[in-house]
Amino acid sequence: MANQDDTFKKVIAHAKEYGYIFQSSEIYDGLSAVYDYGQNGAELKKNIRDYWWKSMVQMHQNIVGIDAAIFMHPTTWKASGHVDAFNDPLIDNKDSKKRYRADVLVEDYREKIQQKIDKDITKAKKRFGDAFNENEFVTTNPNVLRRQKQIDEITVELTRVQEENDLEGFKQLIVDLEIVCPVSGSKNWTDVRQFNLMFGTKLGASADSAMDLYLRPETAQGIFVNFLNVQKTGRMKIPFGIAQTGKAFRNEIVARQFIFRMREFEQMEMQFFVKPGEELKWYEYWKETRLKWHMSLGMGEENYRFHDHDKLAHYANAAADIEFNFPFGFKELEGIHSRTDFDLKAHEEYSGKKLKFFDPQLNESYVPYVVETSIGLDRMFLAVFSKSLQEETLDDGSTRTVLKLPNILAPIKVAVFPLVKKDGLPDIAQQIIDDLKWEHTVLYDEKDAVGKRYRRQDAAGTPFCITVDHETLENQTVTLRERDSMKQKRVKIVDLPSILSEELSIKKWLN
Ligand code: GAP
């Protein structure tokens, strides 16, 4: 079995080879943690965005979408707390000169202990077979108990140093755990410092009149400042939501792991405005609804889990992540946060404008509470792409590389091939394309043997291939081949649009 590193390297190489993701400005040796999406990547990204937008906006009568600007008045970020508190604790290793997030070093250390527990469980499972009782094992085995105690102690101390912003305590925790630098192997650490993640820029031409701005670190604030505009013009009644997708920017200290942690990335966020006191009910509703959305893509229930936050942000009264099993383990994919009335109240205070909702039933005005769902589009891309990339051994012993993207998200839905480049077959293939392209992204390929063309489309993630052959000339039928099962069936050309529309309908997938 390939190890995690090898699997991840394959994912990155495949993304480049098939036109999904390139390093930004590659001809100049790239820019750290910034990536470009190629011809297939742009389509996949758009399809994920559409799938999210339709499920949130089109499928909910009480959710509308907006598109706010990236630049916002600088006071926005003072009010939201980002100027004062959007920091990561960083620490440098004096020997390797590498910089790390102090919390990530501790979390990785804790995760390694967890992996040891998981290994013990797997071993015991093998040893005891059917008689194995996992619950009994984890509550009695001395090794597991000792390790679990260590994990719990680390969690308590990590939460404390973060909540109290105790930077000396943070360093002490790293020293006490004897964490070493993964590069130099040494424990020669600097003190822990706070580092603000926002990118600054300037608006205006002359130096003295220029205004300091930030590139937005989250799209959510564009929704908060437009809360009343949308509520009034859309005549929205609570509970209602505002959705948005768009770029966000963070000067990440540790920007590794390909498109998992980028400096320029895209978010898909929705703020759901509710009556105070009802926020926890809606928080549970959105946790469940968002998990259902992920499940609809069929990438395996076992690859998702909830992680409740140990440390709540100052504005939240509940928060959880949906974690996904990435090639490097379970990590955050989406956050669901009950943000109370913190943001709207802060904007009221800083702007001097009222941001209240008049509730006709109660005959009173209040600042709504907010439940937020926030997912990184690029991170969702990585989840889908990495899980879909598979090496299969076929019945005849040969292997194939196949990108089993959920069909609804695939960049190219159908590839059409003439069996040979003559006898009028290319013309028929072209007619089929002209008929299908109104509804679907379609590609033409006439190079190499058909088997090789199938393999090419398997690796590119195309769910359907259509082959036009000499029988087509006689009875207007073609071969329709399905990527995942590799099954082929003979179908009439006139039936192609309805067969494909049925397979690729959003109703079928989202239902
Ligand atoms: N408005 C709330 C918010 O921004 P967050 O947990 O900081 O919350 C939400 O970010 C989501 O955005 C994350 O779950 C992740 O999917 C994505 N995200 C955050 N930082 C990212 C980065 N540097 N690169 C890629 N995606 C990122």
XYZ file of C-alpha atoms and ligand atoms in Angstrom:
538
model
C 0.000 0.000 0.000
C 1.320 3.457 -0.926
C 2.102 5.681 2.056
C 0.410 9.047 2.601
C 3.299 11.053 1.126
C 3.388 8.982 -2.065
C -0.385 9.221 -2.475
C -0.277 12.977 -2.024
C 2.613 13.364 -4.483
C 0.598 11.397 -7.037
C -2.391 13.694 -6.504
C -0.265 16.799 -7.123
C 1.434 15.329 -10.200
C -1.883 14.143 -11.655
C -3.480 17.552 -11.089
C -0.740 19.109 -13.183
C -0.562 16.456 -15.900
C -4.290 16.629 -16.611
C -4.646 20.424 -16.631
C -6.250 20.807 -13.218
C -3.749 22.816 -11.157
C -0.512 24.622 -11.983
C 1.882 26.471 -9.749
C 1.261 30.224 -10.035
C 3.766 32.004 -12.324
C 5.550 28.702 -12.813
C 7.939 30.060 -15.443
C 9.367 32.299 -12.687
C 9.653 29.292 -10.337
C 6.251 29.880 -8.783
C 4.941 31.806 -5.804
C 4.660 30.072 -2.464
C 1.146 28.815 -1.619
C -0.456 30.425 -4.685
C -1.884 28.241 -7.466
C -3.592 28.578 -10.839
C -6.401 26.373 -12.081
C -6.009 24.977 -15.592
C -8.640 24.143 -18.195
C -10.047 21.165 -16.288
C -9.479 22.665 -12.861
C -11.442 25.814 -13.682
C -14.404 23.655 -14.782
C -14.247 21.421 -11.708
C -14.016 24.456 -9.441
C -16.972 26.117 -11.175
C -19.016 22.927 -10.869
C -18.304 22.631 -7.126
C -19.245 26.307 -6.694
C -22.482 25.806 -8.667
C -23.344 22.661 -6.724
C -22.941 24.568 -3.476
C -24.784 27.675 -4.743
C -27.724 25.687 -6.059
C -28.065 23.664 -2.860
C -27.933 26.807 -0.715
C -29.644 29.518 -2.767
C -31.815 27.796 -5.370
C -33.045 25.100 -2.993
C -33.888 27.457 -0.107
C -36.623 30.028 -0.578
C -35.230 32.007 2.359
C -31.586 32.206 1.216
C -30.334 34.737 -1.325
C -26.869 35.275 -2.754
C -24.715 38.386 -3.080
C -21.329 39.304 -4.506
C -19.589 41.890 -2.298
C -16.291 43.595 -3.154
C -12.947 42.291 -1.944
C -11.938 45.768 -0.773
C -13.930 46.970 2.211
C -13.797 50.060 4.382
C -10.876 49.502 6.782
C -13.078 50.024 9.845
C -14.845 46.772 8.887
C -11.792 44.850 10.066
C -11.477 46.824 13.258
C -15.126 46.035 14.083
C -14.833 42.362 13.159
C -11.829 41.925 15.441
C -9.456 40.989 12.633
C -7.090 43.939 13.184
C -6.563 43.049 16.829
C -7.092 39.329 16.956
C -6.650 37.641 13.578
C -3.284 36.247 14.598
C -1.469 32.970 14.495
C 1.115 32.116 17.145
C 4.405 31.492 15.380
C 7.709 30.016 16.507
C 11.039 29.673 14.689
C 13.603 26.941 14.952
C 16.975 28.671 15.350
C 18.931 25.906 13.592
C 16.804 25.238 10.509
C 15.499 28.846 10.405
C 12.088 27.333 9.626
C 8.948 29.008 10.912
C 6.016 27.061 12.333
C 2.610 27.691 13.799
C 2.996 26.840 17.458
C -0.532 25.380 17.658
C 0.105 23.177 14.612
C 3.312 21.781 16.158
C 1.389 20.780 19.273
C -1.597 19.445 17.318
C 0.662 17.321 15.099
C 2.366 15.930 18.184
C -1.031 15.073 19.697
C -2.169 13.486 16.408
C 0.890 11.181 16.468
C -0.188 9.879 19.877
C -3.694 9.322 18.486
C -2.197 7.377 15.574
C -0.407 5.109 18.068
C -3.755 4.405 19.765
C -5.332 3.643 16.374
C -2.462 1.256 15.602
C -2.928 -0.563 18.938
C -6.645 -0.958 18.146
C -5.948 -2.323 14.658
C -3.421 -4.815 16.040
C -5.778 -5.980 18.790
C -8.617 -6.322 16.270
C -6.443 -8.662 14.205
C -5.357 -10.662 17.248
C -8.799 -11.166 18.802
C -10.876 -11.395 15.606
C -14.647 -11.541 16.122
C -14.261 -11.620 19.912
C -12.772 -8.105 19.896
C -14.673 -5.488 21.862
C -13.255 -2.071 20.950
C -15.003 -0.201 23.722
C -13.666 -2.566 26.370
C -10.178 -2.413 24.848
C -9.919 1.396 24.857
C -11.270 1.671 28.391
C -8.986 -0.976 29.941
C -5.770 -1.344 27.938
C -2.996 0.383 29.974
C -1.115 1.675 26.889
C -4.225 3.207 25.398
C -5.274 4.720 28.728
C -1.821 6.272 29.250
C -1.811 7.730 25.751
C -5.369 9.026 26.020
C -4.459 10.735 29.315
C -1.528 12.421 27.557
C -3.815 13.611 24.723
C -6.331 15.012 27.207
C -3.637 16.845 29.174
C -2.202 18.374 25.992
C -5.679 19.481 24.876
C -6.392 21.179 28.199
C -3.075 23.051 28.218
C -3.281 23.986 24.513
C -6.769 25.393 25.035
C -5.606 27.331 28.088
C -2.560 28.987 26.445
C -4.674 29.907 23.421
C -7.572 31.293 25.410
C -5.332 33.255 27.757
C -2.975 34.277 24.954
C -0.187 32.955 27.194
C 2.748 33.001 24.766
C 5.318 31.980 27.396
C 3.077 29.074 28.365
C 2.835 28.122 24.695
C 6.606 27.899 24.374
C 6.819 25.960 27.663
C 4.296 23.435 26.324
C 6.476 22.859 23.238
C 9.574 22.523 25.441
C 7.832 20.183 27.913
C 6.584 17.919 25.128
C 10.160 17.893 23.729
C 8.860 18.684 20.257
C 11.679 18.755 17.699
C 11.910 20.680 14.436
C 10.984 18.279 11.605
C 13.823 19.738 9.494
C 16.798 20.183 11.874
C 15.666 17.701 14.530
C 16.639 20.228 17.219
C 14.697 21.717 20.148
C 16.348 25.121 19.758
C 13.208 27.302 19.594
C 12.614 31.064 19.669
C 9.838 32.544 21.813
C 6.265 32.346 20.485
C 4.988 35.575 18.849
C 1.647 36.628 17.398
C 1.510 37.348 13.666
C -1.441 39.100 11.933
C -2.589 37.232 8.845
C -4.166 40.083 6.880
C -2.525 41.438 3.717
C -2.349 45.217 3.644
C -2.556 47.406 0.563
C -3.199 51.038 -0.322
C -6.060 52.807 -2.075
C -5.327 56.095 -3.852
C -2.460 57.589 -5.814
C -0.587 60.083 -3.669
C 1.319 58.875 -0.652
C -0.263 61.300 1.842
C -3.875 60.783 0.769
C -3.645 57.026 0.303
C -5.827 54.946 2.555
C -4.604 51.737 4.157
C -6.779 48.802 3.187
C -6.764 45.073 3.740
C -7.504 42.301 1.302
C -10.467 40.564 2.937
C -9.433 37.526 5.012
C -13.002 36.126 4.895
C -16.030 36.843 2.708
C -18.417 36.877 5.691
C -17.964 40.569 6.536
C -19.296 41.565 3.086
C -22.503 39.799 4.120
C -22.731 41.409 7.564
C -22.326 44.967 6.287
C -25.035 44.305 3.667
C -27.422 42.657 6.102
C -29.993 45.478 6.130
C -29.674 46.263 2.395
C -30.583 42.679 1.546
C -33.205 42.288 4.269
C -35.042 45.454 3.199
C -34.758 45.160 -0.600
C -35.502 41.418 -0.536
C -38.252 41.809 2.095
C -36.604 38.931 3.935
C -38.108 37.622 7.154
C -36.153 35.938 9.895
C -34.935 33.218 9.695
C -33.155 33.926 6.400
C -29.719 33.495 4.911
C -27.288 35.390 2.701
C -24.797 33.342 0.691
C -21.645 34.398 -1.084
C -18.654 32.884 -2.845
C -15.427 34.735 -3.498
C -11.728 35.215 -2.948
C -10.166 35.662 0.484
C -6.522 36.303 1.363
C -4.412 35.266 4.346
C -0.694 35.632 4.858
C -0.414 32.076 6.177
C 2.780 31.352 8.087
C 2.826 27.690 7.283
C 1.506 27.390 3.781
C 2.137 23.790 2.912
C 0.046 20.933 1.612
C -0.669 22.196 -1.894
C -4.112 23.855 -2.174
C -5.085 22.891 1.391
C -3.646 26.081 2.868
C -3.205 28.897 0.383
C -2.491 32.598 0.641
C -5.155 33.417 -1.967
C -8.180 31.138 -1.880
C -11.917 31.067 -2.367
C -14.615 30.669 0.244
C -18.281 29.679 0.002
C -20.024 31.153 3.010
C -23.578 31.536 4.218
C -24.766 33.590 7.171
C -28.132 32.514 8.524
C -29.895 35.212 10.583
C -32.108 33.891 13.368
C -34.074 35.015 16.388
C -31.887 35.252 19.528
C -32.290 32.079 21.559
C -32.959 29.931 18.485
C -29.354 29.840 17.294
C -28.425 26.437 18.724
C -31.425 24.783 17.055
C -30.309 26.251 13.724
C -26.694 25.369 14.410
C -27.707 21.698 14.679
C -29.856 22.051 11.553
C -26.945 23.423 9.507
C -24.482 20.846 10.808
C -26.800 18.110 9.597
C -27.705 19.838 6.331
C -24.112 20.507 5.372
C -23.043 16.946 6.157
C -25.901 15.709 3.950
C -24.586 17.903 1.115
C -21.175 16.264 1.412
C -22.737 12.791 1.531
C -24.708 13.490 -1.646
C -21.442 13.348 -3.588
C -20.941 9.708 -2.605
C -17.330 9.906 -1.441
C -17.847 7.583 1.541
C -19.364 8.328 4.939
C -16.221 7.042 6.632
C -14.242 9.948 5.171
C -16.091 12.631 7.169
C -16.276 13.386 10.849
C -17.326 16.276 13.062
C -14.798 17.941 15.299
C -16.205 20.212 17.999
C -13.887 23.134 18.719
C -11.870 22.894 21.942
C -11.306 26.612 21.798
C -14.282 28.823 20.905
C -13.589 32.138 19.205
C -14.613 35.112 21.359
C -17.735 35.665 19.214
C -18.997 32.059 19.099
C -21.188 30.043 21.450
C -20.794 26.796 19.474
C -18.527 25.731 16.619
C -17.659 22.533 14.798
C -15.624 21.513 11.778
C -16.558 18.934 9.230
C -13.245 17.143 8.806
C -12.349 15.142 5.717
C -9.927 12.291 5.306
C -7.345 14.037 3.071
C -4.264 12.147 1.820
C -2.462 13.488 4.923
C -5.215 12.490 7.392
C -8.404 14.018 8.794
C -8.342 17.833 8.555
C -10.847 20.690 8.547
C -12.888 21.036 5.378
C -15.770 23.231 6.540
C -16.687 25.199 9.635
C -20.152 25.667 11.134
C -20.193 28.472 13.677
C -22.854 29.944 15.907
C -21.516 33.527 15.872
C -24.143 35.077 18.195
C -24.856 38.779 17.478
C -21.177 39.665 17.750
C -20.566 40.889 14.189
C -23.767 42.874 13.666
C -23.457 44.494 17.098
C -19.828 45.414 16.435
C -20.751 46.969 13.064
C -23.568 48.902 14.757
C -21.095 50.244 17.279
C -18.354 51.187 14.788
C -20.640 52.569 12.066
C -23.212 54.242 14.309
C -25.944 52.685 12.079
C -28.697 50.422 13.371
C -28.556 46.847 12.078
C -31.743 45.544 13.591
C -34.616 43.478 12.276
C -38.169 44.540 13.036
C -40.073 41.413 13.950
C -43.762 42.033 13.079
C -44.919 39.096 15.187
C -43.179 40.289 18.338
C -43.701 43.923 17.377
C -40.097 44.668 18.390
C -36.664 45.129 16.865
C -33.594 43.049 17.671
C -30.122 42.322 16.369
C -30.364 38.799 14.931
C -28.056 35.966 15.909
C -26.063 34.298 13.151
C -25.232 30.724 12.268
C -22.516 30.531 9.630
C -21.473 27.757 7.289
C -18.056 28.353 5.748
C -16.214 26.076 3.343
C -13.045 26.609 1.330
C -13.706 25.970 -2.347
C -10.090 24.988 -2.990
C -10.131 22.667 0.004
C -13.328 21.055 -1.288
C -11.578 20.691 -4.655
C -8.685 18.889 -2.966
C -11.086 16.620 -1.063
C -12.949 15.643 -4.231
C -9.873 15.323 -6.424
C -7.731 13.332 -3.975
C -10.488 10.883 -3.073
C -11.412 10.356 -6.734
C -7.912 9.484 -7.925
C -7.600 5.711 -7.901
C -5.332 2.981 -9.273
C -7.336 -0.080 -10.216
C -6.219 -3.577 -11.077
C -8.482 -4.988 -13.756
C -9.623 -8.584 -14.315
C -6.913 -9.165 -16.926
C -4.221 -8.097 -14.422
C -3.547 -4.727 -16.082
C -3.916 -1.496 -14.138
C -5.700 1.741 -14.919
C -5.538 5.209 -13.391
C -9.046 6.537 -13.008
C -10.327 9.824 -11.639
C -13.747 8.834 -10.304
C -15.044 12.368 -9.837
C -18.718 12.592 -8.881
C -20.278 12.810 -12.367
C -22.131 16.018 -11.560
C -18.787 17.751 -10.884
C -16.696 16.355 -13.744
C -15.179 19.064 -15.997
C -15.910 17.205 -19.236
C -19.067 15.148 -19.065
C -18.831 13.317 -22.377
C -16.079 12.445 -24.852
C -17.130 11.491 -28.371
C -14.899 9.323 -30.573
C -15.177 8.180 -34.161
C -13.796 4.626 -34.274
C -11.744 5.609 -37.350
C -10.997 8.929 -39.012
C -12.885 8.067 -42.209
C -16.129 6.703 -43.679
C -18.084 9.712 -42.389
C -17.686 8.665 -38.732
C -16.011 11.969 -37.637
C -18.968 13.902 -39.131
C -21.479 11.900 -37.100
C -19.371 12.372 -33.950
C -19.393 16.110 -34.621
C -23.190 16.116 -35.056
C -23.563 14.341 -31.701
C -21.351 16.979 -30.087
C -23.409 19.776 -31.653
C -26.518 18.229 -30.159
C -25.134 17.607 -26.656
C -23.100 20.763 -26.133
C -26.186 22.820 -25.231
C -26.480 20.943 -21.983
C -23.062 19.410 -21.334
C -19.332 19.984 -21.721
C -18.280 17.687 -24.555
C -14.881 16.767 -26.003
C -13.870 15.254 -29.351
C -10.954 12.827 -29.663
C -9.894 10.822 -32.722
C -6.245 10.105 -31.874
C -4.952 6.579 -31.023
C -6.841 3.328 -30.594
C -10.204 3.563 -28.825
C -8.910 1.640 -25.782
C -6.202 4.232 -25.306
C -8.733 7.051 -25.688
C -10.891 5.460 -22.967
C -7.902 5.320 -20.613
C -7.097 8.964 -21.327
C -10.634 10.004 -20.394
C -10.624 7.714 -17.313
C -7.561 9.536 -16.036
C -9.031 12.944 -16.880
C -12.243 12.123 -14.994
C -14.724 12.070 -17.917
C -17.713 9.938 -16.826
C -19.069 9.007 -20.289
C -17.544 8.136 -23.655
C -19.484 7.695 -26.871
C -18.005 5.753 -29.783
C -19.328 6.090 -33.315
C -18.554 3.011 -35.451
C -19.675 1.387 -38.696
C -22.808 -0.024 -37.109
C -23.826 3.586 -36.448
C -24.098 4.075 -40.216
C -26.594 1.221 -40.389
C -28.845 1.785 -37.367
C -28.012 5.196 -35.771
C -26.783 3.623 -32.546
C -23.515 4.243 -30.692
C -21.592 2.680 -27.810
C -22.033 4.475 -24.518
C -19.253 3.590 -22.086
C -19.336 4.406 -18.400
C -16.076 5.387 -16.659
C -16.464 3.703 -13.258
C -17.930 0.337 -14.259
C -16.346 0.397 -17.757
C -19.644 -1.111 -18.928
C -20.616 -0.457 -22.518
C -24.090 -0.469 -23.979
C -25.549 0.198 -27.378
C -27.946 3.152 -27.417
C -29.781 5.153 -30.061
C -28.282 8.544 -30.912
C -31.673 10.195 -30.400
C -31.794 8.865 -26.828
C -28.397 10.299 -25.820
C -29.635 13.712 -24.584
C -32.250 12.206 -22.278
C -29.942 9.450 -20.948
C -27.213 11.972 -20.115
C -29.556 14.611 -18.694
C -31.036 11.995 -16.380
C -27.573 10.851 -15.200
C -26.312 14.385 -14.694
C -29.345 16.100 -13.237
C -28.840 18.058 -10.026
C -32.115 16.613 -8.729
C -30.718 13.103 -8.912
C -27.570 14.121 -7.019
C -28.903 16.510 -4.407
C -32.008 14.498 -3.545
N -15.953 33.204 8.089
C -15.432 32.154 8.876
C -14.126 31.691 8.421
O -13.485 32.282 7.577
P -12.338 29.809 8.821
O -12.438 28.533 9.611
O -11.180 30.707 9.088
O -13.715 30.557 9.066
C -13.432 28.761 6.723
O -12.356 29.446 7.273
C -12.978 27.753 5.687
O -12.159 28.400 4.711
C -12.103 26.635 6.238
O -12.885 25.574 6.755
C -11.315 26.211 5.024
O -12.067 25.302 4.241
C -11.165 27.507 4.240
N -9.835 28.099 4.453
C -9.433 28.852 5.493
N -8.145 29.235 5.345
C -7.731 28.705 4.166
C -6.511 28.748 3.429
N -5.465 29.428 3.871
N -6.447 28.086 2.249
C -7.511 27.402 1.782
N -8.680 27.336 2.423
C -8.805 27.979 3.595
